[in-house]
PDB file of C-alpha atoms in Angstrom:
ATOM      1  CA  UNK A   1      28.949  27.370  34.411  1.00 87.00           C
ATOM      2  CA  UNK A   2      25.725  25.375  34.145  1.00 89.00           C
ATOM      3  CA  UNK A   3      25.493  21.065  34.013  1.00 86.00           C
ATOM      4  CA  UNK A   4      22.717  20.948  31.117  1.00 86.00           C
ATOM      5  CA  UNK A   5      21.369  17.691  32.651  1.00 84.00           C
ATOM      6  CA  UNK A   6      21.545  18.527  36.486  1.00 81.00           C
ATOM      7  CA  UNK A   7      21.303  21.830  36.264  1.00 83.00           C
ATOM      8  CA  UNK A   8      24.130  22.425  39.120  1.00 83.00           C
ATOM      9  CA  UNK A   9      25.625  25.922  38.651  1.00 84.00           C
ATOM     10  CA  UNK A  10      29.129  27.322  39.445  1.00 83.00           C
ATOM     11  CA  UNK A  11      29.197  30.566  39.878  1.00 84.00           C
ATOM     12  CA  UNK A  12      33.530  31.976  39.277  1.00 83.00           C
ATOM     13  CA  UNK A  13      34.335  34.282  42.323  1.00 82.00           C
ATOM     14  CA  UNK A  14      34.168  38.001  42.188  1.00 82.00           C
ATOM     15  CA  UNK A  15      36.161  39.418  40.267  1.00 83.00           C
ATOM     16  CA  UNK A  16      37.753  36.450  38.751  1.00 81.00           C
ATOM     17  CA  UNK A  17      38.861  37.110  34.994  1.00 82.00           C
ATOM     18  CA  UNK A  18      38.613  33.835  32.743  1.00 80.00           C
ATOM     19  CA  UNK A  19      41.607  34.548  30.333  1.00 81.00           C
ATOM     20  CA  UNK A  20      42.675  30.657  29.189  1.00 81.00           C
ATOM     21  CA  UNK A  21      41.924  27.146  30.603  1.00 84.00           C
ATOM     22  CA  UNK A  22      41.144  26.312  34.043  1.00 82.00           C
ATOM     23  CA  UNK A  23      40.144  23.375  36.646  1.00 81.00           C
ATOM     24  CA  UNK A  24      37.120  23.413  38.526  1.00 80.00           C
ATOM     25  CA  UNK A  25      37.386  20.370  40.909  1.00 75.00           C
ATOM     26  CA  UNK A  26      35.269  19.490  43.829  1.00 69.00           C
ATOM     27  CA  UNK A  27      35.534  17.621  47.338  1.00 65.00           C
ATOM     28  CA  UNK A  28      38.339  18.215  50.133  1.00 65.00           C
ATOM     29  CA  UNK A  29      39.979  21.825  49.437  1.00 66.00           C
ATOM     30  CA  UNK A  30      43.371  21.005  48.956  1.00 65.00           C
ATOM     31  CA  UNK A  31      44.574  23.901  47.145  1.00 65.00           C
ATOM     32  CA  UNK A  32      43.535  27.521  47.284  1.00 70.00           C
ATOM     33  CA  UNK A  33      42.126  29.465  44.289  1.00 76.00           C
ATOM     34  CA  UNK A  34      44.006  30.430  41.714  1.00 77.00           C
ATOM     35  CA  UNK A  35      44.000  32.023  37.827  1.00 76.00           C
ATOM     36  CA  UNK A  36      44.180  27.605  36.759  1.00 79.00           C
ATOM     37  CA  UNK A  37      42.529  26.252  39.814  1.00 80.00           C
ATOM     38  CA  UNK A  38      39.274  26.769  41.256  1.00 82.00           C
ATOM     39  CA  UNK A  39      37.569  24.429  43.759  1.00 78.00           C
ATOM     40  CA  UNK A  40      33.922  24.086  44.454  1.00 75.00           C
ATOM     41  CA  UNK A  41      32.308  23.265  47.223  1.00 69.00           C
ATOM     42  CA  UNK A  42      30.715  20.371  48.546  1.00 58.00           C
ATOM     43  CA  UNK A  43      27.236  21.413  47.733  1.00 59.00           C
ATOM     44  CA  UNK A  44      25.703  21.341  44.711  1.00 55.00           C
ATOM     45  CA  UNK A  45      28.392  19.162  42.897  1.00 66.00           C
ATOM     46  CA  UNK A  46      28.250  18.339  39.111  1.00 69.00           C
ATOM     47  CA  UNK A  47      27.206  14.281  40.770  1.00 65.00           C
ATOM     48  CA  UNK A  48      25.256  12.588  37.474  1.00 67.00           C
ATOM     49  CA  UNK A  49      25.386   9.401  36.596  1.00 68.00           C
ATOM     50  CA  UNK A  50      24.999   9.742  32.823  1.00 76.00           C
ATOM     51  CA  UNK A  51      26.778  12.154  30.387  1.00 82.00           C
ATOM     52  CA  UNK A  52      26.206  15.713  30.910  1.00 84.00           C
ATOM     53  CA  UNK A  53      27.145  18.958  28.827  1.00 87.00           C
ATOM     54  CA  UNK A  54      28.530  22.203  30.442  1.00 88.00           C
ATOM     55  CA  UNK A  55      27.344  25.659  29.357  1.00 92.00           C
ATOM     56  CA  UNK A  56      29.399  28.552  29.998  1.00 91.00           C
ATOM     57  CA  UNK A  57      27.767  31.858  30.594  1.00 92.00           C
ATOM     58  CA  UNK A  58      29.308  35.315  30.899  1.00 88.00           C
ATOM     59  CA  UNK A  59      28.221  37.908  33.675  1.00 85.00           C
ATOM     60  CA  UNK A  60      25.703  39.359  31.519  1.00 91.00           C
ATOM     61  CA  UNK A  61      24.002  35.659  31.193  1.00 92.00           C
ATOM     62  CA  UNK A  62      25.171  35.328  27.501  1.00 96.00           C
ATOM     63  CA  UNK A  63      26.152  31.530  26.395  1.00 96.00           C
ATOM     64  CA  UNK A  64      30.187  32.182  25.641  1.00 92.00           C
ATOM     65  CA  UNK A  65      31.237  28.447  25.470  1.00 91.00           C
ATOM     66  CA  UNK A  66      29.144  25.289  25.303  1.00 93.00           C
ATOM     67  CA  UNK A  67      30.984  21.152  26.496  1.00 89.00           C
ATOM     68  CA  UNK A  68      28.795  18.540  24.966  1.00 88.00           C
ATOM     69  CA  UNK A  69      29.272  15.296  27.246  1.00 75.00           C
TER      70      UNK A  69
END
């Protein structure tokens, strides 16, 4: 997942299978991983200021979903 604007990247852990909705949320890890849940770290945060749209790319790099912000 790719911030069109900021051009932070999350990259889903191996072998992680996307299969409905989930959470990405940043900051303090209170929660582990899970098939809903998925935290990222405290680098490279999604951080902008102004609106910013979300592409979602499979493994093979192909654009699967696209958020407009």
């Amino acid at each position: 997942m790719i911030s069109v604007r900021g051009n932070q990247r999350f990259d889903f852990p191996a072998n992680f299978t996307l299969t409905g909705t989930v959470q990405v949320r940043s900051g303090t890890p209170e929660f582990a991983n899970s098939p809903s849940q998925l935290w990222w770290t405290s680098a490279n945060q999604w951080s902008n200021s102004e609106d910013d749209a979300a592409a979602l790319y499979n493994c093979t790099g192909q654009l699967v979903s696209y958020y407009d912000d």
